[in-house]
């Protein structure tokens, strides 16, 4: 009886994950990341469409690439790609407008440059780079499919030509053109509703093929565990902040009680001093 109950519970959990999987679109970053992971063809199609460059050839794509900073905060790029000319691309899905802010784009671009810089190499050899945000909303409110951010010399109104490009793709755009078709497909739950065959085939594999579904369910389960770990970590940080403010326990006692590292305690102490 116990085995039956456990098996039924396990089946129900799997059914729930499959049902959740069927609701995903490419505007859901969890699905989008796995969709483009190690899939150069789909990544290439998206970049060719956005950049209007059919000659662009992607030679490498990495999902959730962590780019570390020696001093500041590291970032995790949703989809990182590189073409045959060495140009790096960061593709980010953002449903919340605040996640696609100007400073976020600037920071991603800066760390991408730092990541590919070789010590002692002349800065003039730094390759052209692209940070692309595909946003749920039209954050600039002009109804355009694309918004290109480029540096200019203000007094002369001429391009600065630093070859650092930031592009926002309007997820609300529904025009009868390549970007409109791409955004249509990014909002589709079913492969049969998609216009592009390449994207449809990949969606069908991850949502309908037994092997693909199994892979996605395993990933979703791992995400769930990671989310729970992060929730516990955040809760412990908040508790530590309260205990430090109360002053009844030492930093060492709080650290041991909540399982926090020396680095975490230092950051928590700085937060307490700022809010004091």
XYZ file of N, CA, C and O in Angstrom, residues 91-269:
716
model
N 22.094 36.983 -25.290
C 20.653 37.090 -25.524
C 19.936 36.889 -24.194
O 20.093 35.842 -23.549
N 19.179 37.897 -23.780
C 18.478 37.854 -22.498
C 16.970 37.955 -22.705
O 16.495 38.769 -23.496
N 16.218 37.123 -21.978
C 14.757 37.228 -21.959
C 14.374 37.982 -20.694
O 14.809 37.615 -19.599
N 13.566 39.027 -20.829
C 13.165 39.811 -19.665
C 11.664 40.088 -19.687
O 11.175 40.789 -20.556
N 10.967 39.518 -18.725
C 9.532 39.789 -18.596
C 9.298 41.028 -17.720
O 8.330 41.740 -17.916
N 10.172 41.243 -16.773
C 10.049 42.424 -15.909
C 10.881 43.558 -16.506
O 12.058 43.373 -16.812
N 10.264 44.729 -16.677
C 10.958 45.865 -17.292
C 12.235 46.238 -16.551
O 13.248 46.593 -17.167
N 12.200 46.144 -15.213
C 13.357 46.562 -14.419
C 14.577 45.674 -14.669
O 15.712 46.092 -14.450
N 14.341 44.451 -15.140
C 15.443 43.544 -15.410
C 16.188 43.858 -16.686
O 17.232 43.276 -16.967
N 15.633 44.780 -17.482
C 16.259 45.143 -18.763
C 16.707 46.595 -18.757
O 16.710 47.261 -19.788
N 17.084 47.082 -17.581
C 17.492 48.475 -17.454
C 18.797 48.789 -18.159
O 19.585 47.896 -18.503
N 19.039 50.072 -18.363
C 20.236 50.528 -19.076
C 21.526 50.103 -18.373
O 22.493 49.695 -19.020
N 21.534 50.189 -17.042
C 22.742 49.825 -16.290
C 23.015 48.323 -16.378
O 24.175 47.896 -16.386
N 21.943 47.524 -16.440
C 22.117 46.065 -16.588
C 22.774 45.762 -17.939
O 23.698 44.947 -18.024
N 22.301 46.425 -18.985
C 22.870 46.218 -20.322
C 24.332 46.642 -20.352
O 25.192 45.955 -20.915
N 24.612 47.771 -19.740
C 25.988 48.283 -19.694
C 26.911 47.312 -18.960
O 28.035 47.046 -19.406
N 26.431 46.775 -17.832
C 27.243 45.873 -17.020
C 27.525 44.567 -17.757
O 28.652 44.071 -17.769
N 26.474 44.012 -18.389
C 26.666 42.783 -19.163
C 27.694 42.981 -20.262
O 28.567 42.146 -20.491
N 27.580 44.109 -20.954
C 28.499 44.415 -22.046
C 29.932 44.539 -21.540
O 30.873 44.018 -22.156
N 30.100 45.211 -20.403
C 31.436 45.427 -19.838
C 32.087 44.105 -19.429
O 33.271 43.867 -19.698
N 31.303 43.224 -18.785
C 31.867 41.951 -18.346
C 32.160 41.023 -19.516
O 33.103 40.231 -19.470
N 31.353 41.117 -20.572
C 31.653 40.334 -21.770
C 32.996 40.752 -22.358
O 33.803 39.911 -22.767
N 33.245 42.053 -22.384
C 34.530 42.556 -22.879
C 35.680 42.043 -22.014
O 36.708 41.585 -22.522
N 35.498 42.129 -20.694
C 36.546 41.701 -19.769
C 36.810 40.200 -19.902
O 37.951 39.742 -19.780
N 35.745 39.442 -20.177
C 35.855 37.983 -20.248
C 36.697 37.518 -21.431
O 37.358 36.484 -21.358
N 36.665 38.268 -22.517
C 37.391 37.837 -23.721
C 38.704 38.602 -23.924
O 39.418 38.367 -24.896
N 39.012 39.498 -22.988
C 40.250 40.272 -23.102
C 41.453 39.430 -22.684
O 41.435 38.783 -21.639
N 42.470 39.434 -23.500
C 43.702 38.712 -23.205
C 44.718 39.695 -22.621
O 44.959 40.758 -23.210
N 45.301 39.387 -21.445
C 46.275 40.296 -20.833
C 47.389 40.674 -21.799
O 47.973 39.809 -22.459
N 47.658 41.965 -21.903
C 48.733 42.447 -22.762
C 48.328 42.698 -24.197
O 49.080 43.292 -24.969
N 47.101 42.261 -24.578
C 46.651 42.455 -25.954
C 46.183 43.886 -26.169
O 45.577 44.498 -25.282
N 46.417 44.415 -27.348
C 46.016 45.775 -27.684
C 44.486 45.874 -27.695
O 43.796 45.004 -28.243
N 43.941 46.937 -27.087
C 42.492 47.117 -26.993
C 41.825 47.211 -28.363
O 40.632 46.910 -28.497
N 42.587 47.585 -29.368
C 42.000 47.730 -30.704
C 41.557 46.376 -31.277
O 40.777 46.321 -32.228
N 42.045 45.283 -30.683
C 41.675 43.948 -31.141
C 40.405 43.422 -30.478
O 39.970 42.304 -30.751
N 39.834 44.237 -29.586
C 38.599 43.837 -28.912
C 37.496 43.660 -29.962
O 37.247 44.562 -30.765
N 36.825 42.500 -30.006
C 35.835 42.264 -31.052
C 34.533 43.028 -30.826
O 34.212 43.442 -29.713
N 33.806 43.196 -31.887
C 32.466 43.775 -31.838
C 31.588 42.878 -30.966
O 31.717 41.652 -30.996
N 30.695 43.459 -30.162
C 29.867 42.649 -29.262
C 28.420 43.143 -29.261
O 28.138 44.307 -29.567
N 27.518 42.209 -28.888
C 26.093 42.517 -28.870
C 25.436 42.009 -27.582
O 25.640 40.853 -27.194
N 24.686 42.888 -26.939
C 23.819 42.497 -25.831
C 22.388 42.716 -26.317
O 22.023 43.830 -26.694
N 21.606 41.647 -26.321
C 20.249 41.706 -26.876
C 19.237 41.334 -25.812
O 19.288 40.235 -25.238
N 18.319 42.246 -25.532
C 17.224 41.986 -24.602
C 15.937 41.766 -25.390
O 15.537 42.631 -26.175
N 15.304 40.627 -25.192
C 13.975 40.379 -25.749
C 13.002 40.580 -24.591
O 12.978 39.798 -23.642
N 12.242 41.668 -24.648
C 11.421 42.072 -23.506
C 9.947 41.738 -23.698
O 9.424 41.781 -24.809
N 9.296 41.413 -22.595
C 7.863 41.098 -22.625
C 7.052 42.303 -23.074
O 6.089 42.181 -23.827
N 7.449 43.475 -22.622
C 6.721 44.706 -22.941
C 7.536 45.619 -23.854
O 8.747 45.451 -24.002
N 6.841 46.563 -24.454
C 7.499 47.589 -25.267
C 8.002 48.655 -24.302
O 7.314 49.639 -24.027
N 9.210 48.459 -23.755
C 9.660 49.310 -22.656
C 9.918 50.753 -23.073
O 9.962 51.644 -22.219
N 10.081 51.014 -24.366
C 10.276 52.391 -24.828
C 8.955 53.010 -25.311
O 8.890 54.210 -25.564
N 7.931 52.182 -25.467
C 6.588 52.662 -25.770
C 6.396 53.319 -27.118
O 5.468 54.119 -27.286
N 7.217 53.006 -28.090
C 7.113 53.637 -29.408
C 6.545 52.710 -30.482
O 6.405 53.108 -31.638
N 6.263 51.472 -30.106
C 5.670 50.547 -31.055
C 6.615 49.998 -32.104
O 6.176 49.359 -33.067
N 7.897 50.217 -31.935
C 8.882 49.745 -32.918
C 9.287 48.294 -32.627
O 9.255 47.858 -31.471
N 9.713 47.561 -33.639
C 10.135 46.173 -33.407
C 11.471 46.081 -32.677
O 11.680 45.211 -31.839
N 12.379 46.999 -33.015
C 13.721 46.993 -32.441
C 14.127 48.384 -31.970
O 13.722 49.393 -32.551
N 14.959 48.407 -30.944
C 15.545 49.664 -30.470
C 17.053 49.442 -30.352
O 17.508 48.621 -29.558
N 17.817 50.152 -31.179
C 19.273 50.011 -31.200
C 19.910 51.111 -30.346
O 19.661 52.299 -30.562
N 20.745 50.701 -29.408
C 21.434 51.651 -28.534
C 22.887 51.741 -28.987
O 23.636 50.762 -28.927
N 23.268 52.926 -29.440
C 24.628 53.129 -29.930
C 25.200 54.418 -29.334
O 24.493 55.421 -29.199
N 26.484 54.402 -28.999
C 27.130 55.615 -28.492
C 27.390 56.582 -29.652
O 27.737 56.163 -30.757
N 27.216 57.864 -29.361
C 27.505 58.900 -30.356
C 28.307 60.024 -29.706
O 28.299 60.191 -28.476
N 28.992 60.796 -30.535
C 29.673 62.003 -30.058
C 28.596 63.092 -30.029
O 28.113 63.528 -31.074
N 28.199 63.494 -28.843
C 27.031 64.358 -28.669
C 27.128 65.669 -29.449
O 26.171 66.080 -30.113
N 28.264 66.338 -29.373
C 28.399 67.647 -30.002
C 28.357 67.587 -31.533
O 27.953 68.539 -32.193
N 28.794 66.457 -32.069
C 28.868 66.328 -33.525
C 27.770 65.448 -34.112
O 27.577 65.403 -35.334
N 27.098 64.718 -33.227
C 26.062 63.769 -33.644
C 26.600 62.766 -34.669
O 25.984 62.490 -35.699
N 27.785 62.241 -34.357
C 28.389 61.229 -35.227
C 28.659 59.974 -34.394
O 28.819 60.049 -33.174
N 28.702 58.797 -35.028
C 28.920 57.546 -34.285
C 30.277 57.523 -33.586
O 31.269 58.021 -34.116
N 30.305 56.959 -32.396
C 31.544 56.821 -31.634
C 32.337 55.597 -32.108
O 33.550 55.523 -31.937
N 31.624 54.627 -32.697
C 32.234 53.440 -33.307
C 33.089 52.614 -32.353
O 34.193 52.190 -32.689
N 32.566 52.369 -31.150
C 33.287 51.481 -30.226
C 32.899 50.015 -30.447
O 33.442 49.126 -29.796
N 31.952 49.780 -31.377
C 31.498 48.445 -31.771
C 30.869 47.662 -30.622
O 30.857 46.434 -30.616
N 30.339 48.385 -29.637
C 29.580 47.768 -28.551
C 28.105 48.078 -28.803
O 27.704 49.245 -28.775
N 27.309 47.054 -29.046
C 25.916 47.254 -29.453
C 24.947 46.690 -28.417
O 25.161 45.584 -27.898
N 23.889 47.434 -28.147
C 22.806 46.982 -27.270
C 21.508 47.095 -28.055
O 21.219 48.152 -28.634
N 20.767 46.015 -28.098
C 19.522 45.987 -28.865
C 18.378 45.481 -27.987
O 18.523 44.477 -27.283
N 17.260 46.191 -28.036
C 16.046 45.753 -27.354
C 15.043 45.291 -28.398
O 14.751 46.017 -29.350
N 14.539 44.076 -28.224
C 13.519 43.530 -29.124
C 12.172 43.629 -28.418
O 12.021 43.124 -27.298
N 11.229 44.280 -29.063
C 9.907 44.511 -28.489
C 9.050 43.246 -28.575
O 8.563 42.885 -29.639
N 8.861 42.572 -27.446
C 8.099 41.337 -27.412
C 6.629 41.506 -27.743
O 5.939 40.535 -28.065
N 6.130 42.729 -27.689
C 4.727 43.007 -28.003
C 4.499 43.243 -29.494
O 3.353 43.325 -29.943
N 5.579 43.328 -30.245
C 5.461 43.663 -31.664
C 4.797 42.533 -32.449
O 5.163 41.364 -32.320
N 3.807 42.891 -33.283
C 3.041 41.893 -34.046
C 3.019 42.209 -35.538
O 2.085 41.847 -36.248
N 4.042 42.881 -36.033
C 4.085 43.269 -37.440
C 4.217 42.082 -38.380
O 4.670 40.999 -37.995
N 3.825 42.302 -39.629
C 3.917 41.267 -40.657
C 5.298 41.310 -41.318
O 5.444 41.663 -42.487
N 6.304 40.959 -40.543
C 7.687 40.992 -41.013
C 8.485 39.984 -40.188
O 7.930 39.334 -39.296
N 9.780 39.788 -40.483
C 10.557 38.768 -39.771
C 10.552 38.897 -38.243
O 10.454 37.889 -37.535
N 10.664 40.127 -37.716
C 10.653 40.299 -36.255
C 9.269 39.969 -35.702
O 9.141 39.338 -34.644
N 8.217 40.376 -36.416
C 6.859 40.053 -35.993
C 6.644 38.550 -35.946
O 6.026 38.023 -35.006
N 7.136 37.845 -36.961
C 7.016 36.382 -36.994
C 7.808 35.738 -35.856
O 7.356 34.769 -35.230
N 9.004 36.286 -35.587
C 9.848 35.748 -34.514
C 9.169 35.914 -33.159
O 9.131 34.976 -32.354
N 8.615 37.095 -32.908
C 7.937 37.333 -31.640
C 6.655 36.504 -31.522
O 6.273 36.082 -30.432
N 6.004 36.257 -32.644
C 4.839 35.360 -32.646
C 5.257 33.983 -32.140
O 4.610 33.393 -31.259
N 6.348 33.460 -32.677
C 6.821 32.131 -32.287
C 7.293 32.101 -30.836
O 7.146 31.081 -30.155
N 7.862 33.215 -30.357
C 8.333 33.271 -28.972
C 7.178 33.198 -27.974
O 7.385 32.871 -26.805
N 5.954 33.491 -28.438
C 4.789 33.459 -27.549
C 3.937 32.209 -27.736
O 2.892 32.069 -27.079
N 4.351 31.306 -28.613
C 3.568 30.090 -28.877
C 3.859 29.005 -27.835
O 5.014 28.749 -27.504
N 2.805 28.353 -27.378
C 2.959 27.213 -26.471
C 3.121 25.914 -27.252
O 3.771 24.991 -26.785
N 2.515 25.857 -28.435
C 2.528 24.633 -29.235
C 3.401 24.780 -30.476
O 3.384 25.811 -31.141
N 4.105 23.705 -30.795
C 4.962 23.696 -31.980
C 4.150 23.908 -33.250
O 4.604 24.590 -34.181
N 2.947 23.339 -33.305
C 2.107 23.436 -34.502
C 1.689 24.867 -34.813
O 1.304 25.168 -35.949
N 1.741 25.736 -33.815
C 1.325 27.132 -34.019
C 2.469 28.023 -34.491
O 2.253 29.181 -34.842
N 3.667 27.490 -34.491
C 4.834 28.294 -34.854
C 4.987 28.420 -36.365
O 4.634 27.514 -37.116
N 5.541 29.544 -36.786
C 5.738 29.804 -38.207
C 7.076 29.259 -38.713
O 7.171 28.815 -39.851
N 8.093 29.324 -37.868
C 9.407 28.865 -38.290
C 9.585 27.373 -38.004
O 9.407 26.918 -36.869
N 9.956 26.629 -39.012
C 10.087 25.172 -38.899
C 11.167 24.765 -37.908
O 11.003 23.803 -37.138
N 12.280 25.482 -37.895
C 13.399 25.164 -37.018
C 13.005 25.279 -35.548
O 13.263 24.374 -34.743
N 12.349 26.395 -35.201
C 11.915 26.594 -33.823
C 10.828 25.605 -33.441
O 10.785 25.115 -32.304
N 9.949 25.302 -34.399
C 8.861 24.363 -34.147
C 9.396 22.966 -33.844
O 8.925 22.284 -32.921
N 10.390 22.534 -34.599
C 10.971 21.205 -34.398
C 11.622 21.084 -33.026
O 11.507 20.058 -32.350
N 12.319 22.147 -32.619
C 12.967 22.132 -31.307
C 11.917 22.107 -30.191
O 12.060 21.383 -29.202
N 10.867 22.886 -30.343
C 9.778 22.912 -29.360
C 9.100 21.549 -29.280
O 8.802 21.044 -28.190
N 8.852 20.952 -30.424
C 8.200 19.634 -30.476
C 9.057 18.580 -29.764
O 8.532 17.723 -29.040
N 10.354 18.657 -29.933
C 11.251 17.699 -29.274
C 11.173 17.845 -27.754
O 11.056 16.849 -27.025
N 11.238 19.080 -27.258
C 11.272 19.311 -25.815
C 9.914 19.117 -25.137
O 9.857 18.839 -23.938
N 8.830 19.230 -25.895
C 7.491 19.121 -25.298
C 6.744 17.836 -25.642
O 5.815 17.447 -24.919
N 7.144 17.171 -26.742
C 6.383 16.014 -27.196
C 7.204 14.732 -27.285
O 6.672 13.638 -27.117
N 8.494 14.848 -27.567
C 9.347 13.678 -27.656
C 9.649 13.140 -26.250
O 9.957 13.903 -25.340
N 9.555 11.832 -26.079
C 9.741 11.225 -24.751
C 11.091 11.589 -24.138
O 11.182 11.933 -22.950
N 12.146 11.522 -24.945
C 13.478 11.849 -24.460
C 13.592 13.315 -24.092
O 14.172 13.672 -23.057
N 13.020 14.192 -24.943
C 13.067 15.622 -24.683
C 12.285 16.011 -23.446
O 12.733 16.825 -22.627
N 11.108 15.418 -23.278
C 10.268 15.698 -22.110
C 10.960 15.241 -20.832
O 10.955 15.945 -19.817
N 11.581 14.067 -20.897
C 12.305 13.540 -19.735
C 13.440 14.478 -19.343
O 13.665 14.746 -18.158
N 14.139 14.986 -20.343
C 15.240 15.932 -20.096
C 14.716 17.198 -19.428
O 15.287 17.670 -18.434
N 13.620 17.739 -19.944
C 13.055 18.968 -19.392
C 12.535 18.763 -17.977
O 12.705 19.629 -17.110
N 11.916 17.625 -17.711
C 11.407 17.338 -16.365
C 12.551 17.266 -15.358
O 12.438 17.750 -14.233
N 13.665 16.662 -15.789
C 14.830 16.569 -14.910
C 15.392 17.963 -14.623
O 15.742 18.286 -13.471
N 15.462 18.786 -15.648
C 15.948 20.155 -15.488
C 15.027 20.951 -14.569
O 15.487 21.689 -13.688
N 13.715 20.806 -14.768
C 12.745 21.533 -13.939
C 12.854 21.120 -12.476
O 12.715 21.941 -11.566
N 13.119 19.830 -12.258
C 13.281 19.346 -10.889
C 14.529 19.949 -10.249
O 14.526 20.346 -9.081
N 15.602 20.047 -11.038
C 16.842 20.660 -10.543
C 16.630 22.137 -10.248
O 17.143 22.662 -9.251
N 15.872 22.821 -11.129
C 15.555 24.230 -10.898
C 14.799 24.402 -9.591
O 15.036 25.332 -8.821
N 13.853 23.468 -9.349
C 13.048 23.530 -8.129
C 13.918 23.414 -6.889
O 13.731 24.158 -5.917
N 14.880 22.496 -6.924
C 15.788 22.316 -5.793
C 16.632 23.568 -5.581
O 16.861 23.996 -4.449
N 17.107 24.144 -6.698
C 17.932 25.351 -6.623
C 17.139 26.527 -6.072
O 17.650 27.308 -5.260
N 15.886 26.647 -6.499
C 15.024 27.722 -6.011
C 14.778 27.584 -4.513
O 14.767 28.576 -3.780
N 14.605 26.332 -4.048
C 14.387 26.105 -2.616
C 15.635 26.455 -1.813
O 15.554 27.024 -0.719
N 16.810 26.112 -2.359
C 18.074 26.462 -1.702
C 18.226 27.972 -1.586
O 18.649 28.495 -0.550
N 17.891 28.667 -2.679
C 17.997 30.131 -2.686
C 17.030 30.753 -1.687
O 17.352 31.758 -1.049
N 15.837 30.147 -1.573
C 14.834 30.663 -0.635
C 15.317 30.516 0.803
O 15.164 31.430 1.628
N 15.926 29.361 1.109
C 16.465 29.127 2.455
C 17.614 30.093 2.729
O 17.722 30.663 3.820
N 18.478 30.272 1.739
C 19.611 31.181 1.878
C 19.142 32.604 2.154
O 19.669 33.279 3.052
N 18.155 33.064 1.406
C 17.625 34.420 1.592
C 16.970 34.573 2.958
O 17.117 35.606 3.611
N 16.252 33.513 3.377
C 15.611 33.564 4.700
C 16.658 33.670 5.795
O 16.519 34.463 6.736
N 17.741 32.887 5.688
C 18.809 32.922 6.694
C 19.500 34.285 6.734
O 19.884 34.760 7.802
N 19.649 34.909 5.576
C 20.257 36.240 5.519
C 19.379 37.254 6.248
O 19.882 38.092 7.014
N 18.079 37.181 6.018
C 17.157 38.106 6.692
C 17.160 37.889 8.204
O 17.096 38.850 8.980
N 17.229 36.613 8.622
C 17.288 36.307 10.060
C 18.579 36.842 10.652
O 18.588 37.426 11.745
N 19.687 36.678 9.926
C 20.990 37.164 10.393
C 20.978 38.675 10.566
O 21.551 39.202 11.532
N 20.359 39.382 9.639
C 20.264 40.841 9.730
C 19.526 41.253 11.009
O 19.964 42.152 11.740
N 18.420 40.570 11.296
C 17.634 40.873 12.504
C 18.440 40.595 13.771
O 18.427 41.384 14.721
N 19.147 39.467 13.770
C 19.931 39.101 14.954
C 21.085 40.074 15.186
O 21.399 40.415 16.338
N 21.723 40.521 14.102
C 22.808 41.493 14.241
C 22.298 42.813 14.806
O 22.955 43.444 15.643
N 21.124 43.237 14.336
C 20.528 44.488 14.823
C 20.168 44.382 16.306
O 20.286 45.360 17.042
N 19.736 43.187 16.716
C 19.378 42.993 18.120
C 20.608 43.019 19.019
O 20.531 43.435 20.184
N 21.749 42.562 18.472
C 23.003 42.598 19.225
C 23.122 41.598 20.346
O 23.988 41.727 21.217
N 22.274 40.573 20.361
C 22.297 39.581 21.449
C 23.276 38.434 21.174
O 23.689 37.737 22.095
N 23.605 38.237 19.893
C 24.543 37.180 19.520
C 25.730 37.772 18.758
O 25.592 38.786 18.085
N 26.866 37.113 18.879
C 28.056 37.578 18.161
C 27.965 37.155 16.699
O 27.145 36.301 16.330
N 28.816 37.740 15.864
C 28.835 37.381 14.438
C 29.163 35.898 14.262
O 28.586 35.224 13.409
N 30.094 35.397 15.066
C 30.481 33.979 14.983
C 29.316 33.077 15.335
O 29.071 32.063 14.658
N 28.582 33.432 16.385
C 27.425 32.623 16.811
C 26.340 32.615 15.745
O 25.729 31.575 15.466
N 26.092 33.768 15.142
C 25.078 33.863 14.090
C 25.497 33.048 12.876
O 24.698 32.327 12.275
N 26.787 33.149 12.536
C 27.323 32.419 11.387
C 27.167 30.913 11.567
O 26.735 30.197 10.659
N 27.511 30.417 12.756
C 27.416 28.983 13.044
C 25.959 28.529 13.111
O 25.616 27.440 12.653
N 25.100 29.358 13.680
C 23.684 29.017 13.827
C 22.985 28.871 12.481
O 22.189 27.943 12.278
N 23.314 29.763 11.540
C 22.621 29.787 10.249
C 23.434 29.196 9.104
O 22.962 29.159 7.965
N 24.648 28.751 9.394
C 25.472 28.137 8.356
C 25.919 29.108 7.285
O 25.962 28.771 6.096
N 26.260 30.338 7.696
C 26.680 31.374 6.755
C 28.200 31.492 6.720
O 28.863 31.352 7.746
N 28.739 31.755 5.538
C 30.183 31.875 5.378
C 30.681 33.228 5.900
O 29.881 34.144 6.149
N 31.993 33.333 6.025
C 32.605 34.587 6.478
C 32.291 35.723 5.498
O 32.004 36.847 5.908
N 32.319 35.406 4.190
C 32.019 36.398 3.160
C 30.574 36.867 3.257
O 30.286 38.071 3.154
N 29.647 35.917 3.476
C 28.229 36.265 3.603
C 27.993 37.147 4.827
O 27.237 38.117 4.762
N 28.663 36.816 5.921
C 28.507 37.607 7.137
C 29.037 39.029 6.948
O 28.463 39.995 7.460
N 30.119 39.146 6.180
C 30.677 40.479 5.904
C 29.680 41.317 5.114
O 29.459 42.506 5.415
N 29.050 40.707 4.099
C 28.052 41.410 3.283
C 26.830 41.788 4.113
O 26.267 42.877 3.954
N 26.417 40.877 4.988
C 25.260 41.129 5.855
C 25.559 42.284 6.815
O 24.724 43.171 7.029
N 26.766 42.288 7.377
C 27.172 43.354 8.294
C 27.168 44.708 7.596
O 26.741 45.724 8.169
